[in-house]
PDB file of C-alpha atoms in Angstrom:
ATOM      1  CA  GLY A   1     -20.932  10.496  10.166  1.00 81.00           C
ATOM      2  CA  LYS A   2     -19.800  11.399   6.662  1.00 84.00           C
ATOM      3  CA  CYS A   3     -18.038  14.527   7.919  1.00 91.00           C
ATOM      4  CA  ALA A   4     -16.226  12.584  10.637  1.00 91.00           C
ATOM      5  CA  SER A   5     -15.177   9.935   8.133  1.00 92.00           C
ATOM      6  CA  ALA A   6     -13.909  12.576   5.703  1.00 91.00           C
ATOM      7  CA  LEU A   7     -11.951  14.260   8.485  1.00 90.00           C
ATOM      8  CA  GLY A   8     -10.444  10.900   9.331  1.00 92.00           C
ATOM      9  CA  ASN A   9      -9.287  10.482   5.743  1.00 90.00           C
ATOM     10  CA  VAL A  10      -7.715  13.940   5.801  1.00 88.00           C
ATOM     11  CA  ASN A  11      -5.941  13.223   9.071  1.00 90.00           C
ATOM     12  CA  VAL A  12      -4.576   9.947   7.700  1.00 90.00           C
ATOM     13  CA  ARG A  13      -3.141  11.795   4.716  1.00 82.00           C
ATOM     14  CA  LEU A  14      -1.595  14.304   7.129  1.00 83.00           C
ATOM     15  CA  GLU A  15      -0.318  11.403   9.276  1.00 87.00           C
ATOM     16  CA  HIS A  16      -2.342  12.657  12.260  1.00 92.00           C
ATOM     17  CA  TYR A  17      -3.322   9.157  13.300  1.00 94.00           C
ATOM     18  CA  PRO A  18      -4.684   9.754  16.839  1.00 95.00           C
ATOM     19  CA  GLU A  19      -7.062  12.355  15.420  1.00 96.00           C
ATOM     20  CA  ALA A  20      -8.009  10.042  12.554  1.00 96.00           C
ATOM     21  CA  LEU A  21      -8.782   7.278  15.024  1.00 95.00           C
ATOM     22  CA  GLU A  22     -11.151   9.566  16.929  1.00 95.00           C
ATOM     23  CA  ASN A  23     -12.828  10.624  13.691  1.00 95.00           C
ATOM     24  CA  TYR A  24     -13.408   7.054  12.537  1.00 95.00           C
ATOM     25  CA  GLN A  25     -14.703   6.030  15.964  1.00 94.00           C
ATOM     26  CA  GLU A  26     -17.187   8.909  15.892  1.00 94.00           C
ATOM     27  CA  ALA A  27     -18.276   7.953  12.373  1.00 95.00           C
ATOM     28  CA  LYS A  28     -18.636   4.301  13.353  1.00 94.00           C
ATOM     29  CA  VAL A  29     -20.909   5.126  16.291  1.00 94.00           C
ATOM     30  CA  HIS A  30     -23.011   7.411  14.110  1.00 93.00           C
ATOM     31  CA  PHE A  31     -23.438   4.920  11.259  1.00 93.00           C
ATOM     32  CA  ALA A  32     -24.113   2.041  13.653  1.00 94.00           C
ATOM     33  CA  SER A  33     -26.958   4.029  15.237  1.00 94.00           C
ATOM     34  CA  ILE A  34     -28.571   4.475  11.806  1.00 91.00           C
ATOM     35  CA  MET A  35     -27.702   1.290   9.916  1.00 92.00           C
ATOM     36  CA  GLY A  36     -27.072  -1.148  12.737  1.00 91.00           C
ATOM     37  CA  PRO A  37     -23.731  -2.567  13.852  1.00 89.00           C
ATOM     38  CA  GLU A  38     -23.527  -5.062  10.987  1.00 90.00           C
ATOM     39  CA  SER A  39     -23.457  -2.854   7.927  1.00 92.00           C
ATOM     40  CA  ARG A  40     -20.847  -2.427   5.219  1.00 93.00           C
ATOM     41  CA  THR A  41     -20.292   1.192   6.190  1.00 94.00           C
ATOM     42  CA  VAL A  42     -19.651   0.291   9.815  1.00 95.00           C
ATOM     43  CA  ALA A  43     -17.225  -2.395   8.636  1.00 96.00           C
ATOM     44  CA  ALA A  44     -15.400   0.218   6.557  1.00 95.00           C
ATOM     45  CA  MET A  45     -15.065   2.527   9.567  1.00 96.00           C
ATOM     46  CA  THR A  46     -13.805  -0.356  11.700  1.00 97.00           C
ATOM     47  CA  SER A  47     -11.258  -1.215   9.006  1.00 96.00           C
ATOM     48  CA  ASN A  48     -10.135   2.420   8.870  1.00 96.00           C
ATOM     49  CA  MET A  49      -9.640   2.338  12.627  1.00 96.00           C
ATOM     50  CA  GLY A  50      -7.456  -0.729  12.156  1.00 97.00           C
ATOM     51  CA  VAL A  51      -5.283   1.166   9.685  1.00 96.00           C
ATOM     52  CA  ALA A  52      -4.856   4.034  12.157  1.00 96.00           C
ATOM     53  CA  TYR A  53      -4.059   1.632  15.007  1.00 96.00           C
ATOM     54  CA  LEU A  54      -1.373  -0.009  12.877  1.00 96.00           C
ATOM     55  CA  GLU A  55       0.283   3.335  12.167  1.00 96.00           C
ATOM     56  CA  LEU A  56       0.340   3.910  15.924  1.00 96.00           C
ATOM     57  CA  ASP A  57       2.011   0.487  16.408  1.00 95.00           C
ATOM     58  CA  SER A  58      -1.025  -0.706  18.355  1.00 97.00           C
ATOM     59  CA  PHE A  59      -0.892  -4.143  16.764  1.00 97.00           C
ATOM     60  CA  ASP A  60      -3.414  -5.946  18.948  1.00 96.00           C
ATOM     61  CA  GLN A  61      -6.040  -3.248  18.482  1.00 97.00           C
ATOM     62  CA  ALA A  62      -5.341  -3.143  14.741  1.00 97.00           C
ATOM     63  CA  LEU A  63      -5.757  -6.903  14.421  1.00 97.00           C
ATOM     64  CA  GLU A  64      -8.946  -6.870  16.476  1.00 97.00           C
ATOM     65  CA  ALA A  65     -10.416  -4.119  14.293  1.00 97.00           C
ATOM     66  CA  HIS A  66      -9.585  -5.862  11.017  1.00 97.00           C
ATOM     67  CA  LEU A  67     -10.947  -9.200  12.221  1.00 97.00           C
ATOM     68  CA  GLU A  68     -14.151  -7.465  13.315  1.00 97.00           C
ATOM     69  CA  ALA A  69     -14.440  -5.761   9.933  1.00 97.00           C
ATOM     70  CA  LEU A  70     -13.905  -9.080   8.150  1.00 97.00           C
ATOM     71  CA  GLU A  71     -16.613 -10.767  10.231  1.00 96.00           C
ATOM     72  CA  VAL A  72     -19.131  -8.081   9.284  1.00 96.00           C
ATOM     73  CA  ARG A  73     -18.086  -8.153   5.623  1.00 96.00           C
ATOM     74  CA  GLU A  74     -18.592 -11.899   5.493  1.00 94.00           C
ATOM     75  CA  LYS A  75     -22.175 -11.385   6.705  1.00 94.00           C
ATOM     76  CA  THR A  76     -23.030  -8.459   4.422  1.00 93.00           C
ATOM     77  CA  ASN A  77     -21.310  -9.296   1.112  1.00 93.00           C
ATOM     78  CA  PRO A  78     -21.775 -12.158  -1.358  1.00 93.00           C
ATOM     79  CA  PRO A  79     -19.195 -14.986  -1.359  1.00 92.00           C
ATOM     80  CA  GLY A  80     -15.844 -14.047  -2.852  1.00 93.00           C
ATOM     81  CA  HIS A  81     -16.406 -10.286  -2.629  1.00 95.00           C
ATOM     82  CA  SER A  82     -13.255  -8.204  -3.069  1.00 94.00           C
ATOM     83  CA  ASN A  83     -13.803  -6.597   0.332  1.00 95.00           C
ATOM     84  CA  PHE A  84     -12.738  -9.900   1.863  1.00 96.00           C
ATOM     85  CA  GLY A  85      -9.393  -9.472   0.130  1.00 96.00           C
ATOM     86  CA  MET A  86      -9.098  -5.991   1.574  1.00 96.00           C
ATOM     87  CA  SER A  87      -9.512  -7.386   5.075  1.00 97.00           C
ATOM     88  CA  TYR A  88      -7.107 -10.266   4.390  1.00 98.00           C
ATOM     89  CA  ASN A  89      -4.505  -7.783   3.174  1.00 98.00           C
ATOM     90  CA  ASN A  90      -4.962  -5.543   6.192  1.00 97.00           C
ATOM     91  CA  ILE A  91      -4.589  -8.498   8.554  1.00 98.00           C
ATOM     92  CA  GLY A  92      -1.484  -9.593   6.678  1.00 98.00           C
ATOM     93  CA  GLU A  93       0.022  -6.129   7.069  1.00 97.00           C
ATOM     94  CA  VAL A  94      -0.500  -6.275  10.824  1.00 98.00           C
ATOM     95  CA  TYR A  95       1.234  -9.655  11.054  1.00 98.00           C
ATOM     96  CA  LEU A  96       4.051  -8.375   8.834  1.00 98.00           C
ATOM     97  CA  ARG A  97       4.657  -5.416  11.114  1.00 96.00           C
ATOM     98  CA  LYS A  98       4.560  -7.743  14.135  1.00 96.00           C
ATOM     99  CA  GLY A  99       7.157  -9.982  12.507  1.00 96.00           C
ATOM    100  CA  ASP A 100       4.826 -12.992  12.187  1.00 97.00           C
ATOM    101  CA  LEU A 101       6.003 -13.648   8.646  1.00 98.00           C
ATOM    102  CA  GLU A 102       4.328 -17.011   8.010  1.00 97.00           C
ATOM    103  CA  LEU A 103       0.931 -15.675   9.061  1.00 98.00           C
ATOM    104  CA  ALA A 104       1.486 -12.527   7.034  1.00 98.00           C
ATOM    105  CA  GLU A 105       2.340 -14.530   3.935  1.00 98.00           C
ATOM    106  CA  SER A 106      -0.688 -16.790   4.355  1.00 98.00           C
ATOM    107  CA  TYR A 107      -3.048 -13.794   4.478  1.00 98.00           C
ATOM    108  CA  PHE A 108      -1.378 -12.099   1.509  1.00 98.00           C
ATOM    109  CA  LEU A 109      -1.796 -15.302  -0.506  1.00 98.00           C
ATOM    110  CA  LYS A 110      -5.488 -15.355   0.456  1.00 97.00           C
ATOM    111  CA  THR A 111      -5.690 -11.729  -0.645  1.00 97.00           C
ATOM    112  CA  ARG A 112      -4.169 -12.526  -4.030  1.00 97.00           C
ATOM    113  CA  GLU A 113      -6.500 -15.468  -4.574  1.00 97.00           C
ATOM    114  CA  ASN A 114      -9.529 -13.342  -3.723  1.00 97.00           C
ATOM    115  CA  TRP A 115      -8.559 -10.338  -5.840  1.00 96.00           C
ATOM    116  CA  LEU A 116      -7.552 -12.460  -8.833  1.00 95.00           C
ATOM    117  CA  ALA A 117     -11.004 -14.036  -8.818  1.00 95.00           C
ATOM    118  CA  ALA A 118     -12.920 -10.841  -8.048  1.00 94.00           C
ATOM    119  CA  ARG A 119     -10.962  -8.244 -10.026  1.00 91.00           C
ATOM    120  CA  GLY A 120      -8.806 -10.002 -12.590  1.00 89.00           C
ATOM    121  CA  PRO A 121      -5.013 -10.187 -12.999  1.00 88.00           C
ATOM    122  CA  ASN A 122      -4.425  -6.584 -14.116  1.00 83.00           C
ATOM    123  CA  HIS A 123      -6.204  -4.702 -11.337  1.00 88.00           C
ATOM    124  CA  MET A 124      -3.802  -2.335  -9.588  1.00 87.00           C
ATOM    125  CA  ASN A 125      -4.666  -3.780  -6.171  1.00 91.00           C
ATOM    126  CA  LEU A 126      -2.768  -6.916  -7.215  1.00 94.00           C
ATOM    127  CA  ALA A 127       0.345  -4.727  -7.149  1.00 94.00           C
ATOM    128  CA  ILE A 128      -0.272  -4.029  -3.459  1.00 95.00           C
ATOM    129  CA  VAL A 129      -0.339  -7.690  -2.519  1.00 96.00           C
ATOM    130  CA  ALA A 130       2.672  -8.362  -4.792  1.00 96.00           C
ATOM    131  CA  TYR A 131       4.862  -5.839  -2.987  1.00 95.00           C
ATOM    132  CA  ASN A 132       3.581  -7.022   0.377  1.00 97.00           C
ATOM    133  CA  LEU A 133       4.695 -10.538  -0.536  1.00 98.00           C
ATOM    134  CA  GLY A 134       8.000  -8.971  -1.555  1.00 97.00           C
ATOM    135  CA  ASP A 135       8.309  -7.420   1.887  1.00 97.00           C
ATOM    136  CA  VAL A 136       7.702 -10.824   3.478  1.00 98.00           C
ATOM    137  CA  LYS A 137      10.398 -12.471   1.360  1.00 97.00           C
ATOM    138  CA  LEU A 138      12.807  -9.628   2.072  1.00 96.00           C
ATOM    139  CA  ALA A 139      12.214 -10.005   5.822  1.00 96.00           C
ATOM    140  CA  GLN A 140      12.800 -13.755   5.445  1.00 96.00           C
ATOM    141  CA  GLY A 141      16.141 -13.053   3.774  1.00 94.00           C
ATOM    142  CA  ASN A 142      15.041 -14.306   0.350  1.00 96.00           C
ATOM    143  CA  LEU A 143      16.217 -11.359  -1.743  1.00 95.00           C
ATOM    144  CA  GLU A 144      15.724 -12.996  -5.130  1.00 94.00           C
ATOM    145  CA  GLU A 145      12.068 -13.828  -4.498  1.00 97.00           C
ATOM    146  CA  ALA A 146      11.504 -10.377  -2.983  1.00 97.00           C
ATOM    147  CA  LEU A 147      12.792  -8.706  -6.146  1.00 96.00           C
ATOM    148  CA  ASP A 148      10.601 -10.994  -8.262  1.00 96.00           C
ATOM    149  CA  HIS A 149       7.526  -9.843  -6.345  1.00 97.00           C
ATOM    150  CA  TYR A 150       8.500  -6.169  -6.615  1.00 96.00           C
ATOM    151  CA  GLN A 151       9.005  -6.576 -10.356  1.00 94.00           C
ATOM    152  CA  GLU A 152       5.629  -8.318 -10.563  1.00 94.00           C
ATOM    153  CA  ALA A 153       4.074  -5.250  -8.942  1.00 94.00           C
ATOM    154  CA  VAL A 154       5.833  -2.955 -11.413  1.00 92.00           C
ATOM    155  CA  GLY A 155       4.568  -5.087 -14.282  1.00 91.00           C
ATOM    156  CA  ILE A 156       0.973  -4.948 -13.071  1.00 90.00           C
ATOM    157  CA  LEU A 157       1.108  -1.171 -12.899  1.00 89.00           C
ATOM    158  CA  ASP A 158       3.163  -0.709 -16.031  1.00 81.00           C
ATOM    159  CA  ASN A 159       0.230  -0.631 -18.439  1.00 58.00           C
ATOM    160  CA  GLU A 160       0.095  -4.411 -18.770  1.00 45.00           C
ATOM    161  CA  LYS A 161       3.861  -4.608 -19.441  1.00 41.00           C
ATOM    162  CA  ASN A 162       3.616  -3.125 -22.922  1.00 41.00           C
ATOM    163  CA  GLY A 163       6.780  -1.043 -22.609  1.00 40.00           C
ATOM    164  CA  VAL A 164       5.149   2.264 -23.520  1.00 39.00           C
ATOM    165  CA  GLY A 165       6.873   5.258 -21.935  1.00 40.00           C
ATOM    166  CA  TRP A 166       5.277   7.016 -18.995  1.00 39.00           C
ATOM    167  CA  GLY A 167       4.669  10.238 -20.895  1.00 42.00           C
ATOM    168  CA  GLU A 168       2.998   8.423 -23.785  1.00 42.00           C
ATOM    169  CA  ARG A 169       0.288   6.661 -21.819  1.00 43.00           C
ATOM    170  CA  GLN A 170      -1.230   9.233 -19.507  1.00 45.00           C
ATOM    171  CA  GLY A 171      -4.573   8.815 -21.226  1.00 43.00           C
ATOM    172  CA  SER A 172      -4.939   5.181 -20.172  1.00 43.00           C
ATOM    173  CA  PHE A 173      -2.813   4.996 -17.046  1.00 48.00           C
ATOM    174  CA  LYS A 174      -4.772   5.907 -13.925  1.00 56.00           C
ATOM    175  CA  PRO A 175      -3.305   8.880 -12.009  1.00 60.00           C
ATOM    176  CA  SER A 176      -4.223   7.123  -8.767  1.00 65.00           C
ATOM    177  CA  SER A 177      -1.741   4.404  -9.703  1.00 79.00           C
ATOM    178  CA  TYR A 178       1.203   6.795  -9.731  1.00 81.00           C
ATOM    179  CA  PRO A 179       1.720   6.985  -5.944  1.00 85.00           C
ATOM    180  CA  LEU A 180       1.466   3.195  -5.841  1.00 89.00           C
ATOM    181  CA  MET A 181       4.112   2.847  -8.561  1.00 91.00           C
ATOM    182  CA  LEU A 182       6.283   5.289  -6.622  1.00 91.00           C
ATOM    183  CA  GLU A 183       6.074   3.113  -3.512  1.00 91.00           C
ATOM    184  CA  VAL A 184       6.800  -0.085  -5.457  1.00 94.00           C
ATOM    185  CA  LEU A 185       9.894   1.424  -7.091  1.00 94.00           C
ATOM    186  CA  ARG A 186      11.046   2.732  -3.736  1.00 93.00           C
ATOM    187  CA  ARG A 187      10.907  -0.740  -2.209  1.00 94.00           C
ATOM    188  CA  LYS A 188      12.587  -2.262  -5.229  1.00 95.00           C
ATOM    189  CA  ALA A 189      15.448   0.275  -5.054  1.00 94.00           C
ATOM    190  CA  LYS A 190      16.045  -0.458  -1.368  1.00 93.00           C
ATOM    191  CA  ALA A 191      16.042  -4.207  -2.025  1.00 94.00           C
ATOM    192  CA  VAL A 192      18.441  -3.921  -4.975  1.00 94.00           C
ATOM    193  CA  GLN A 193      20.939  -2.196  -2.702  1.00 93.00           C
ATOM    194  CA  LYS A 194      21.240  -5.468  -0.793  1.00 92.00           C
ATOM    195  CA  LEU A 195      22.572  -7.266  -3.867  1.00 92.00           C
ATOM    196  CA  PRO A 196      26.246  -8.271  -3.776  1.00 89.00           C
ATOM    197  CA  GLY A 197      29.028  -6.340  -5.505  1.00 86.00           C
ATOM    198  CA  GLU A 198      28.288  -3.972  -8.355  1.00 85.00           C
ATOM    199  CA  ASP A 199      24.769  -5.332  -8.858  1.00 88.00           C
ATOM    200  CA  ARG A 200      23.600  -2.989  -6.120  1.00 87.00           C
ATOM    201  CA  LEU A 201      24.458  -0.080  -8.425  1.00 90.00           C
ATOM    202  CA  LEU A 202      21.335  -0.979 -10.401  1.00 91.00           C
ATOM    203  CA  ALA A 203      19.499   1.068  -7.773  1.00 93.00           C
ATOM    204  CA  ALA A 204      20.792   4.203  -9.512  1.00 93.00           C
ATOM    205  CA  GLY A 205      18.645   3.468 -12.558  1.00 93.00           C
ATOM    206  CA  ILE A 206      15.600   2.903 -10.370  1.00 94.00           C
ATOM    207  CA  TYR A 207      16.105   6.236  -8.616  1.00 94.00           C
ATOM    208  CA  GLN A 208      16.320   7.912 -12.024  1.00 93.00           C
ATOM    209  CA  GLU A 209      13.011   6.325 -12.969  1.00 91.00           C
ATOM    210  CA  ILE A 210      11.538   7.506  -9.672  1.00 92.00           C
ATOM    211  CA  THR A 211      12.716  11.076 -10.389  1.00 91.00           C
ATOM    212  CA  GLN A 212      11.064  11.008 -13.804  1.00 88.00           C
ATOM    213  CA  LEU A 213       7.862   9.657 -12.288  1.00 87.00           C
ATOM    214  CA  ILE A 214       7.762  12.423  -9.665  1.00 87.00           C
ATOM    215  CA  LEU A 215       8.235  15.050 -12.388  1.00 84.00           C
ATOM    216  CA  GLU A 216       5.312  13.622 -14.324  1.00 81.00           C
ATOM    217  CA  MET A 217       3.166  13.580 -11.200  1.00 80.00           C
ATOM    218  CA  ARG A 218       4.018  17.226 -10.585  1.00 77.00           C
ATOM    219  CA  ASN A 219       3.470  18.371 -14.157  1.00 74.00           C
ATOM    220  CA  GLY A 220       0.648  16.175 -15.366  1.00 65.00           C
ATOM    221  CA  PHE A 221      -1.557  15.374 -12.406  1.00 56.00           C
ATOM    222  CA  ALA A 222      -1.658  18.475 -10.245  1.00 52.00           C
ATOM    223  CA  SER A 223      -5.423  18.084  -9.838  1.00 52.00           C
ATOM    224  CA  GLU A 224      -5.055  14.507  -8.627  1.00 52.00           C
ATOM    225  CA  ILE A 225      -2.256  14.858  -6.107  1.00 52.00           C
ATOM    226  CA  SER A 226      -1.832  17.888  -3.895  1.00 62.00           C
ATOM    227  CA  GLY A 227       1.548  19.590  -3.683  1.00 64.00           C
ATOM    228  CA  ARG A 228       1.865  18.758  -0.007  1.00 67.00           C
ATOM    229  CA  GLU A 229       1.116  15.097  -0.562  1.00 71.00           C
ATOM    230  CA  LEU A 230       3.614  14.904  -3.413  1.00 75.00           C
ATOM    231  CA  VAL A 231       6.290  16.451  -1.221  1.00 75.00           C
ATOM    232  CA  GLY A 232       5.515  13.892   1.453  1.00 75.00           C
ATOM    233  CA  LEU A 233       5.746  11.067  -1.059  1.00 77.00           C
ATOM    234  CA  SER A 234       8.997  12.250  -2.612  1.00 84.00           C
ATOM    235  CA  LEU A 235      11.018  13.717   0.256  1.00 85.00           C
ATOM    236  CA  GLY A 236      11.791  10.420   1.966  1.00 88.00           C
ATOM    237  CA  ILE A 237      12.731   8.815  -1.354  1.00 90.00           C
ATOM    238  CA  TYR A 238      15.126  11.635  -2.187  1.00 89.00           C
ATOM    239  CA  GLU A 239      16.752  11.243   1.231  1.00 90.00           C
ATOM    240  CA  GLU A 240      17.199   7.516   0.586  1.00 90.00           C
ATOM    241  CA  ALA A 241      18.658   8.233  -2.850  1.00 91.00           C
ATOM    242  CA  ILE A 242      21.164  10.701  -1.380  1.00 91.00           C
ATOM    243  CA  GLN A 243      22.272   8.115   1.171  1.00 90.00           C
ATOM    244  CA  PHE A 244      22.698   5.579  -1.614  1.00 90.00           C
ATOM    245  CA  TYR A 245      24.855   7.887  -3.735  1.00 88.00           C
ATOM    246  CA  LEU A 246      26.939   8.917  -0.735  1.00 88.00           C
ATOM    247  CA  GLY A 247      27.441   5.247   0.095  1.00 86.00           C
ATOM    248  CA  ILE A 248      28.753   4.271  -3.342  1.00 82.00           C
ATOM    249  CA  GLN A 249      31.135   7.241  -3.394  1.00 77.00           C
ATOM    250  CA  SER A 250      32.699   6.488  -0.016  1.00 65.00           C
TER     251      SER A 250
END
């Protein structure tokens, strides 16, 4: 069970989602035979299956898996547990990908309420729900509110908004937060490009910040993030940046 689950995690990182789905299904069956079908570990495997289904655009299966995981978590965790927020967020992401924006927003708001109570306002998971709410607002055509949510996510990750430079705070800033900051800045840069007139040029500064962040990830956290994963994280962003610069020069 543990080996199958670990293989699933590896395959997700490699974006081999059909293989990951098989791994998580195998792990789920194994753990259910030992712990019973209503255990936290089985719920985690079911949730992981939902993530893989979503990446395969199998929305109905993804939603079914996340709802099943939530049902088990509600039976096996105390009231208000942060795992409920994880399920709410996953369900919201499915609805967002389906284009059901009102449902997506309602689940993301439930996620934020749960995580604020369970983890406090500065936990990095609050950045995830902030940028998800930004994605909802962007899809609704509300650019100003989308940018507010993206900036909220940056602020949560930015060492409690104290303005200290990246290189000066590596001792207190969690390396695991770096890929999350990279994704938040990426979304913010793409949203800024939708601003009217010369305001869209502000994206150039964000791409510069992204470049600096990638350099710090490469130089300072080699043990935390593999070279292959860093390439995967950065390649798409560089392609987007090139398209942006080509667009403003044409």
